[in-house]
């Protein structure tokens, strides 16, 4: 999969040399992937990938986003399998790999989804807490995992 990384950097208003973090929301069937700046957690790229194709997909992402210098895996469903993939990639690319807390990140991701895709029609009248996204939000969840990891790291100093 070839990405137009220049366009992605431009759309996110991010310098192509800014240090990036890659976060993964692990799952049995599908996993969310997000690439964000390490300084501000500004999203540069996100995707949902079949877990069976995750290693190939992440290798491609790492090749195309050369500024990625840390890999993060959420500690939820199937994290042991996915973390092993990240550890392997981390060793071959000489990148640190960490496991991150992902409690309640899916709920936050559902809310974030509607910030980017506001409800239309009669759904605008439904209380936001009762809305459920019409598509999987694993990519948003990966972003939240990475964002919380970055914020936690800043708090710890």
Short mmCIF file of N, CA and C in Angstrom, two decimals:
data_model
loop_
_atom_site.label_atom_id
_atom_site.label_comp_id
_atom_site.label_asym_id
_atom_site.label_seq_id
_atom_site.Cartn_x
_atom_site.Cartn_y
_atom_site.Cartn_z
N UNK A 1 0.84 -1.17 0.00
CA UNK A 1 0.00 0.00 0.00
C UNK A 1 0.89 1.24 0.00
N UNK A 2 0.78 2.01 -1.05
CA UNK A 2 1.57 3.23 -1.17
C UNK A 2 0.74 4.42 -0.73
N UNK A 3 1.25 5.17 0.24
CA UNK A 3 0.55 6.34 0.77
C UNK A 3 1.19 7.61 0.22
N UNK A 4 0.38 8.63 0.07
CA UNK A 4 0.91 9.95 -0.30
C UNK A 4 1.25 10.66 1.01
N UNK A 5 2.42 10.35 1.55
CA UNK A 5 2.79 10.88 2.86
C UNK A 5 2.92 12.40 2.84
N UNK A 6 3.36 12.96 1.73
CA UNK A 6 3.46 14.43 1.65
C UNK A 6 2.09 15.07 1.86
N UNK A 7 1.08 14.51 1.21
CA UNK A 7 -0.28 15.03 1.36
C UNK A 7 -0.79 14.82 2.79
N UNK A 8 -0.46 13.69 3.39
CA UNK A 8 -0.90 13.42 4.76
C UNK A 8 -0.26 14.40 5.75
N UNK A 9 1.03 14.66 5.58
CA UNK A 9 1.71 15.64 6.44
C UNK A 9 1.08 17.02 6.25
N UNK A 10 0.83 17.38 5.00
CA UNK A 10 0.27 18.70 4.70
C UNK A 10 -1.13 18.84 5.28
N UNK A 11 -1.96 17.82 5.11
CA UNK A 11 -3.33 17.86 5.63
C UNK A 11 -3.34 17.99 7.15
N UNK A 12 -2.37 17.37 7.81
CA UNK A 12 -2.29 17.44 9.27
C UNK A 12 -1.54 18.68 9.75
N UNK A 13 -0.99 19.43 8.79
CA UNK A 13 -0.20 20.62 9.11
C UNK A 13 0.99 20.25 10.02
N UNK A 14 1.70 19.20 9.61
CA UNK A 14 2.81 18.65 10.40
C UNK A 14 4.08 18.65 9.55
N UNK A 15 5.19 19.04 10.16
CA UNK A 15 6.49 18.99 9.51
C UNK A 15 6.88 17.53 9.28
N UNK A 16 7.33 17.22 8.08
CA UNK A 16 7.68 15.83 7.73
C UNK A 16 8.83 15.29 8.58
N UNK A 17 9.56 16.16 9.26
CA UNK A 17 10.67 15.70 10.09
C UNK A 17 10.28 15.57 11.56
N UNK A 18 9.05 15.90 11.90
CA UNK A 18 8.60 15.82 13.29
C UNK A 18 8.61 14.36 13.75
N UNK A 19 9.12 14.08 14.95
CA UNK A 19 9.11 12.70 15.47
C UNK A 19 7.68 12.17 15.58
N UNK A 20 7.50 10.94 15.16
CA UNK A 20 6.17 10.32 15.15
C UNK A 20 6.12 9.07 16.03
N UNK A 21 4.92 8.75 16.45
CA UNK A 21 4.64 7.55 17.23
C UNK A 21 3.61 6.74 16.46
N UNK A 22 3.78 5.43 16.42
CA UNK A 22 2.80 4.54 15.81
C UNK A 22 2.11 3.78 16.93
N UNK A 23 0.78 3.87 16.97
CA UNK A 23 0.01 3.17 18.01
C UNK A 23 -0.92 2.16 17.35
N UNK A 24 -1.11 1.03 18.03
CA UNK A 24 -1.98 -0.03 17.52
C UNK A 24 -3.01 -0.40 18.58
N UNK A 25 -4.27 -0.47 18.14
CA UNK A 25 -5.35 -1.02 18.96
C UNK A 25 -5.52 -2.46 18.52
N UNK A 26 -5.00 -3.42 19.29
CA UNK A 26 -5.02 -4.81 18.85
C UNK A 26 -6.41 -5.43 18.91
N UNK A 27 -6.67 -6.33 17.97
CA UNK A 27 -7.93 -7.06 17.97
C UNK A 27 -7.74 -8.43 17.35
N UNK A 28 -8.72 -9.29 17.50
CA UNK A 28 -8.62 -10.64 16.93
C UNK A 28 -8.73 -10.61 15.41
N UNK A 29 -9.76 -9.94 14.91
CA UNK A 29 -10.03 -9.91 13.47
C UNK A 29 -9.41 -8.69 12.79
N UNK A 30 -9.49 -7.54 13.47
CA UNK A 30 -8.98 -6.30 12.89
C UNK A 30 -8.29 -5.49 13.97
N UNK A 31 -7.34 -4.67 13.53
CA UNK A 31 -6.60 -3.82 14.46
C UNK A 31 -6.57 -2.40 13.92
N UNK A 32 -6.65 -1.44 14.83
CA UNK A 32 -6.55 -0.05 14.44
C UNK A 32 -5.10 0.39 14.48
N UNK A 33 -4.73 1.23 13.54
CA UNK A 33 -3.37 1.75 13.45
C UNK A 33 -3.46 3.27 13.34
N UNK A 34 -2.62 3.97 14.09
CA UNK A 34 -2.58 5.43 14.01
C UNK A 34 -1.14 5.91 14.10
N UNK A 35 -0.82 6.90 13.28
CA UNK A 35 0.48 7.55 13.32
C UNK A 35 0.22 9.00 13.72
N UNK A 36 0.94 9.46 14.74
CA UNK A 36 0.73 10.82 15.25
C UNK A 36 2.05 11.44 15.67
N UNK A 37 2.03 12.76 15.83
CA UNK A 37 3.23 13.44 16.31
C UNK A 37 3.44 13.11 17.78
N UNK A 38 4.70 13.00 18.17
CA UNK A 38 5.00 12.70 19.57
C UNK A 38 4.83 13.92 20.45
N UNK A 39 4.94 15.10 19.88
CA UNK A 39 4.84 16.32 20.68
C UNK A 39 3.40 16.66 21.05
N UNK A 40 2.48 16.51 20.10
CA UNK A 40 1.11 16.99 20.32
C UNK A 40 0.03 15.95 20.03
N UNK A 41 0.41 14.75 19.62
CA UNK A 41 -0.52 13.67 19.25
C UNK A 41 -1.41 14.08 18.08
N UNK A 42 -0.91 14.98 17.22
CA UNK A 42 -1.64 15.35 16.01
C UNK A 42 -1.66 14.16 15.07
N UNK A 43 -2.86 13.76 14.65
CA UNK A 43 -3.01 12.60 13.79
C UNK A 43 -2.49 12.88 12.39
N UNK A 44 -1.67 11.97 11.88
CA UNK A 44 -1.14 12.08 10.53
C UNK A 44 -1.76 11.01 9.63
N UNK A 45 -2.01 9.82 10.19
CA UNK A 45 -2.54 8.69 9.41
C UNK A 45 -3.26 7.74 10.34
N UNK A 46 -4.36 7.15 9.84
CA UNK A 46 -5.05 6.12 10.60
C UNK A 46 -5.67 5.12 9.64
N UNK A 47 -5.80 3.89 10.10
CA UNK A 47 -6.38 2.83 9.27
C UNK A 47 -6.85 1.69 10.15
N UNK A 48 -7.72 0.87 9.58
CA UNK A 48 -8.12 -0.39 10.20
C UNK A 48 -7.61 -1.49 9.29
N UNK A 49 -6.87 -2.42 9.88
CA UNK A 49 -6.17 -3.46 9.12
C UNK A 49 -6.59 -4.83 9.64
N UNK A 50 -6.83 -5.80 8.75
CA UNK A 50 -7.04 -7.16 9.25
C UNK A 50 -5.82 -7.60 10.05
N UNK A 51 -6.03 -8.14 11.23
CA UNK A 51 -4.92 -8.51 12.10
C UNK A 51 -3.98 -9.51 11.42
N UNK A 52 -4.53 -10.36 10.56
CA UNK A 52 -3.70 -11.32 9.84
C UNK A 52 -2.70 -10.63 8.90
N UNK A 53 -3.00 -9.39 8.49
CA UNK A 53 -2.13 -8.64 7.57
C UNK A 53 -1.36 -7.53 8.29
N UNK A 54 -1.42 -7.51 9.61
CA UNK A 54 -0.88 -6.40 10.37
C UNK A 54 0.63 -6.23 10.18
N UNK A 55 1.39 -7.31 10.24
CA UNK A 55 2.84 -7.19 10.12
C UNK A 55 3.24 -6.57 8.78
N UNK A 56 2.63 -7.03 7.70
CA UNK A 56 2.91 -6.48 6.37
C UNK A 56 2.52 -5.01 6.30
N UNK A 57 1.36 -4.69 6.82
CA UNK A 57 0.87 -3.32 6.79
C UNK A 57 1.77 -2.38 7.60
N UNK A 58 2.15 -2.81 8.80
CA UNK A 58 3.01 -1.98 9.65
C UNK A 58 4.40 -1.80 9.04
N UNK A 59 4.91 -2.83 8.39
CA UNK A 59 6.20 -2.71 7.71
C UNK A 59 6.12 -1.63 6.64
N UNK A 60 5.03 -1.62 5.90
CA UNK A 60 4.82 -0.60 4.87
C UNK A 60 4.72 0.80 5.48
N UNK A 61 3.96 0.92 6.56
CA UNK A 61 3.81 2.22 7.23
C UNK A 61 5.16 2.72 7.74
N UNK A 62 5.93 1.83 8.35
CA UNK A 62 7.25 2.22 8.88
C UNK A 62 8.20 2.65 7.76
N UNK A 63 8.09 2.02 6.61
CA UNK A 63 8.92 2.37 5.46
C UNK A 63 8.56 3.76 4.94
N UNK A 64 7.27 4.07 4.95
CA UNK A 64 6.80 5.32 4.37
C UNK A 64 6.87 6.51 5.33
N UNK A 65 6.74 6.25 6.62
CA UNK A 65 6.85 7.31 7.63
C UNK A 65 8.17 7.12 8.37
N UNK A 66 9.23 7.65 7.80
CA UNK A 66 10.57 7.42 8.34
C UNK A 66 10.79 8.09 9.70
N UNK A 67 9.93 9.04 10.07
CA UNK A 67 10.10 9.76 11.34
C UNK A 67 9.50 9.01 12.53
N UNK A 68 8.89 7.84 12.29
CA UNK A 68 8.35 7.05 13.41
C UNK A 68 9.54 6.55 14.23
N UNK A 69 9.52 6.86 15.53
CA UNK A 69 10.63 6.41 16.37
C UNK A 69 10.18 5.72 17.66
N UNK A 70 8.88 5.33 17.70
CA UNK A 70 8.39 4.57 18.85
C UNK A 70 7.12 3.84 18.44
N UNK A 71 6.96 2.61 18.95
CA UNK A 71 5.79 1.78 18.66
C UNK A 71 5.05 1.50 19.96
N UNK A 72 3.72 1.65 19.92
CA UNK A 72 2.89 1.45 21.11
C UNK A 72 1.79 0.45 20.78
N UNK A 73 1.52 -0.45 21.71
CA UNK A 73 0.45 -1.43 21.56
C UNK A 73 -0.48 -1.32 22.76
N UNK A 74 -1.78 -1.22 22.50
CA UNK A 74 -2.75 -1.24 23.58
C UNK A 74 -2.76 -2.60 24.25
N UNK A 75 -3.18 -2.65 25.51
CA UNK A 75 -3.12 -3.91 26.27
C UNK A 75 -4.45 -4.66 26.30
N UNK A 76 -5.27 -4.46 25.28
CA UNK A 76 -6.59 -5.11 25.24
C UNK A 76 -6.56 -6.45 24.53
N UNK A 77 -7.70 -6.79 23.93
CA UNK A 77 -7.90 -8.07 23.24
C UNK A 77 -6.76 -8.38 22.28
N UNK A 78 -6.23 -9.58 22.38
CA UNK A 78 -5.20 -10.10 21.47
C UNK A 78 -3.88 -9.30 21.53
N UNK A 79 -3.65 -8.59 22.61
CA UNK A 79 -2.45 -7.75 22.66
C UNK A 79 -1.16 -8.56 22.68
N UNK A 80 -1.17 -9.77 23.20
CA UNK A 80 0.07 -10.55 23.24
C UNK A 80 0.56 -10.88 21.83
N UNK A 81 -0.37 -11.27 20.97
CA UNK A 81 -0.03 -11.59 19.58
C UNK A 81 0.48 -10.34 18.86
N UNK A 82 -0.26 -9.25 18.99
CA UNK A 82 0.09 -8.00 18.30
C UNK A 82 1.38 -7.40 18.88
N UNK A 83 1.53 -7.46 20.19
CA UNK A 83 2.75 -6.93 20.81
C UNK A 83 3.98 -7.68 20.30
N UNK A 84 3.85 -8.98 20.10
CA UNK A 84 4.96 -9.77 19.56
C UNK A 84 5.34 -9.27 18.16
N UNK A 85 4.34 -8.96 17.34
CA UNK A 85 4.62 -8.41 16.00
C UNK A 85 5.38 -7.09 16.14
N UNK A 86 4.90 -6.22 17.03
CA UNK A 86 5.57 -4.93 17.23
C UNK A 86 6.99 -5.10 17.76
N UNK A 87 7.18 -6.05 18.67
CA UNK A 87 8.53 -6.31 19.20
C UNK A 87 9.48 -6.74 18.08
N UNK A 88 8.99 -7.61 17.21
CA UNK A 88 9.80 -8.07 16.09
C UNK A 88 10.16 -6.91 15.18
N UNK A 89 9.17 -6.09 14.83
CA UNK A 89 9.44 -4.92 13.99
C UNK A 89 10.36 -3.93 14.70
N UNK A 90 10.15 -3.76 15.99
CA UNK A 90 10.99 -2.85 16.76
C UNK A 90 12.45 -3.27 16.74
N UNK A 91 12.68 -4.57 16.86
CA UNK A 91 14.06 -5.07 16.84
C UNK A 91 14.71 -4.86 15.47
N UNK A 92 13.96 -5.16 14.41
CA UNK A 92 14.53 -5.01 13.06
C UNK A 92 14.74 -3.55 12.68
N UNK A 93 13.92 -2.66 13.23
CA UNK A 93 14.02 -1.22 12.90
C UNK A 93 14.73 -0.43 13.99
N UNK A 94 15.15 -1.09 15.05
CA UNK A 94 15.81 -0.45 16.19
C UNK A 94 14.91 0.64 16.81
N UNK A 95 13.67 0.25 17.10
CA UNK A 95 12.68 1.17 17.69
C UNK A 95 12.20 0.64 19.03
N UNK A 96 12.00 1.52 20.01
CA UNK A 96 11.43 1.07 21.28
C UNK A 96 9.96 0.70 21.12
N UNK A 97 9.53 -0.29 21.89
CA UNK A 97 8.15 -0.76 21.85
C UNK A 97 7.62 -0.75 23.28
N UNK A 98 6.39 -0.27 23.44
CA UNK A 98 5.79 -0.22 24.79
C UNK A 98 4.35 -0.69 24.74
N UNK A 99 3.90 -1.21 25.86
CA UNK A 99 2.51 -1.60 26.05
C UNK A 99 1.81 -0.46 26.78
N UNK A 100 0.63 -0.08 26.30
CA UNK A 100 -0.08 1.06 26.89
C UNK A 100 -1.47 0.64 27.38
N UNK A 101 -1.90 1.27 28.43
CA UNK A 101 -3.24 1.04 28.99
C UNK A 101 -4.28 1.49 27.96
N UNK A 102 -5.31 0.67 27.78
CA UNK A 102 -6.35 1.07 26.85
C UNK A 102 -7.76 1.01 27.44
N UNK A 103 -7.86 1.05 28.76
CA UNK A 103 -9.18 1.04 29.39
C UNK A 103 -10.00 2.24 28.93
N UNK A 104 -11.21 1.99 28.52
CA UNK A 104 -12.21 2.99 28.12
C UNK A 104 -11.85 3.76 26.85
N UNK A 105 -10.82 3.34 26.12
CA UNK A 105 -10.44 4.08 24.92
C UNK A 105 -11.47 3.93 23.80
N UNK A 106 -12.16 2.80 23.74
CA UNK A 106 -13.17 2.63 22.69
C UNK A 106 -14.33 3.60 22.90
N UNK A 107 -14.73 3.83 24.14
CA UNK A 107 -15.80 4.78 24.41
C UNK A 107 -15.39 6.19 24.00
N UNK A 108 -14.15 6.55 24.30
CA UNK A 108 -13.64 7.87 23.91
C UNK A 108 -13.57 7.96 22.38
N UNK A 109 -13.16 6.87 21.74
CA UNK A 109 -13.05 6.84 20.27
C UNK A 109 -14.41 7.02 19.62
N UNK A 110 -15.45 6.44 20.19
CA UNK A 110 -16.80 6.62 19.63
C UNK A 110 -17.20 8.09 19.66
N UNK A 111 -16.90 8.76 20.76
CA UNK A 111 -17.21 10.19 20.85
C UNK A 111 -16.38 10.98 19.84
N UNK A 112 -15.10 10.63 19.72
CA UNK A 112 -14.22 11.34 18.78
C UNK A 112 -14.70 11.14 17.34
N UNK A 113 -15.22 9.95 17.05
CA UNK A 113 -15.75 9.69 15.71
C UNK A 113 -16.79 10.74 15.34
N UNK A 114 -17.69 11.02 16.26
CA UNK A 114 -18.76 11.98 15.97
C UNK A 114 -18.27 13.42 15.94
N UNK A 115 -17.11 13.71 16.50
CA UNK A 115 -16.52 15.03 16.34
C UNK A 115 -16.07 15.23 14.89
N UNK A 116 -15.61 14.16 14.26
CA UNK A 116 -15.16 14.22 12.87
C UNK A 116 -16.27 13.94 11.87
N UNK A 117 -17.30 13.24 12.31
CA UNK A 117 -18.43 12.89 11.45
C UNK A 117 -19.73 13.22 12.20
N UNK A 118 -20.07 14.51 12.29
CA UNK A 118 -21.27 14.89 13.06
C UNK A 118 -22.52 14.21 12.51
N UNK A 119 -23.44 13.84 13.41
CA UNK A 119 -24.67 13.21 12.95
C UNK A 119 -25.48 14.18 12.09
N UNK A 120 -26.23 13.62 11.17
CA UNK A 120 -27.08 14.43 10.30
C UNK A 120 -28.52 13.99 10.44
N UNK A 121 -29.41 14.78 9.90
CA UNK A 121 -30.83 14.44 9.92
C UNK A 121 -31.36 14.31 11.34
N UNK A 122 -32.23 13.33 11.54
CA UNK A 122 -32.84 13.13 12.86
C UNK A 122 -31.83 12.69 13.92
N UNK A 123 -30.72 12.11 13.48
CA UNK A 123 -29.70 11.66 14.45
C UNK A 123 -29.11 12.84 15.22
N UNK A 124 -29.24 14.05 14.67
CA UNK A 124 -28.74 15.23 15.39
C UNK A 124 -29.50 15.45 16.69
N UNK A 125 -30.72 14.92 16.75
CA UNK A 125 -31.57 15.11 17.93
C UNK A 125 -31.30 14.08 19.03
N UNK A 126 -30.61 13.01 18.66
CA UNK A 126 -30.32 11.94 19.63
C UNK A 126 -29.19 12.42 20.55
N UNK A 127 -29.33 12.23 21.86
CA UNK A 127 -28.24 12.61 22.77
C UNK A 127 -26.93 11.93 22.37
N UNK A 128 -25.85 12.67 22.43
CA UNK A 128 -24.55 12.16 21.96
C UNK A 128 -24.14 10.86 22.64
N UNK A 129 -24.49 10.70 23.89
CA UNK A 129 -24.14 9.48 24.62
C UNK A 129 -24.86 8.25 24.12
N UNK A 130 -25.93 8.45 23.36
CA UNK A 130 -26.71 7.32 22.85
C UNK A 130 -26.36 6.97 21.40
N UNK A 131 -25.53 7.78 20.77
CA UNK A 131 -25.15 7.51 19.38
C UNK A 131 -24.10 6.41 19.31
N UNK A 132 -24.19 5.60 18.26
CA UNK A 132 -23.23 4.53 18.05
C UNK A 132 -22.73 4.65 16.61
N UNK A 133 -21.42 4.73 16.39
CA UNK A 133 -20.90 4.89 15.03
C UNK A 133 -21.35 3.76 14.11
N UNK A 134 -21.61 4.09 12.84
CA UNK A 134 -22.06 3.07 11.88
C UNK A 134 -20.91 2.21 11.33
N UNK A 135 -19.68 2.55 11.70
CA UNK A 135 -18.50 1.82 11.22
C UNK A 135 -17.58 1.51 12.41
N UNK A 136 -16.67 0.55 12.26
CA UNK A 136 -15.71 0.29 13.35
C UNK A 136 -14.85 1.52 13.62
N UNK A 137 -14.44 1.70 14.87
CA UNK A 137 -13.64 2.86 15.25
C UNK A 137 -12.26 2.46 15.79
N UNK A 138 -11.77 1.30 15.38
CA UNK A 138 -10.47 0.82 15.86
C UNK A 138 -9.34 1.80 15.53
N UNK A 139 -9.43 2.48 14.39
CA UNK A 139 -8.41 3.47 14.03
C UNK A 139 -8.44 4.66 14.99
N UNK A 140 -9.64 5.12 15.32
CA UNK A 140 -9.76 6.20 16.30
C UNK A 140 -9.26 5.72 17.67
N UNK A 141 -9.54 4.47 18.00
CA UNK A 141 -9.10 3.92 19.29
C UNK A 141 -7.57 3.89 19.36
N UNK A 142 -6.93 3.50 18.26
CA UNK A 142 -5.46 3.51 18.24
C UNK A 142 -4.94 4.93 18.48
N UNK A 143 -5.60 5.91 17.89
CA UNK A 143 -5.20 7.30 18.09
C UNK A 143 -5.33 7.70 19.56
N UNK A 144 -6.45 7.30 20.19
CA UNK A 144 -6.67 7.62 21.60
C UNK A 144 -5.60 6.94 22.47
N UNK A 145 -5.28 5.68 22.17
CA UNK A 145 -4.25 4.96 22.93
C UNK A 145 -2.92 5.72 22.85
N UNK A 146 -2.55 6.11 21.65
CA UNK A 146 -1.30 6.86 21.47
C UNK A 146 -1.34 8.21 22.16
N UNK A 147 -2.46 8.89 22.03
CA UNK A 147 -2.63 10.20 22.65
C UNK A 147 -2.49 10.11 24.18
N UNK A 148 -3.17 9.13 24.77
CA UNK A 148 -3.08 8.96 26.23
C UNK A 148 -1.68 8.56 26.66
N UNK A 149 -1.00 7.77 25.85
CA UNK A 149 0.38 7.39 26.15
C UNK A 149 1.27 8.63 26.16
N UNK A 150 1.13 9.47 25.15
CA UNK A 150 1.94 10.70 25.06
C UNK A 150 1.65 11.62 26.24
N UNK A 151 0.37 11.82 26.55
CA UNK A 151 0.01 12.70 27.67
C UNK A 151 0.52 12.14 28.99
N UNK A 152 0.41 10.83 29.18
CA UNK A 152 0.91 10.20 30.40
C UNK A 152 2.41 10.33 30.53
N UNK A 153 3.11 10.23 29.42
CA UNK A 153 4.57 10.36 29.42
C UNK A 153 4.97 11.79 29.81
N UNK A 154 4.21 12.77 29.32
CA UNK A 154 4.50 14.17 29.66
C UNK A 154 4.25 14.42 31.15
N UNK A 155 3.19 13.82 31.67
CA UNK A 155 2.86 14.00 33.09
C UNK A 155 3.92 13.38 34.00
N UNK A 156 4.46 12.23 33.55
CA UNK A 156 5.50 11.56 34.34
C UNK A 156 6.84 12.27 34.25
N UNK A 157 6.94 13.14 33.22
CA UNK A 157 8.13 13.97 33.09
C UNK A 157 9.23 13.35 32.36
#
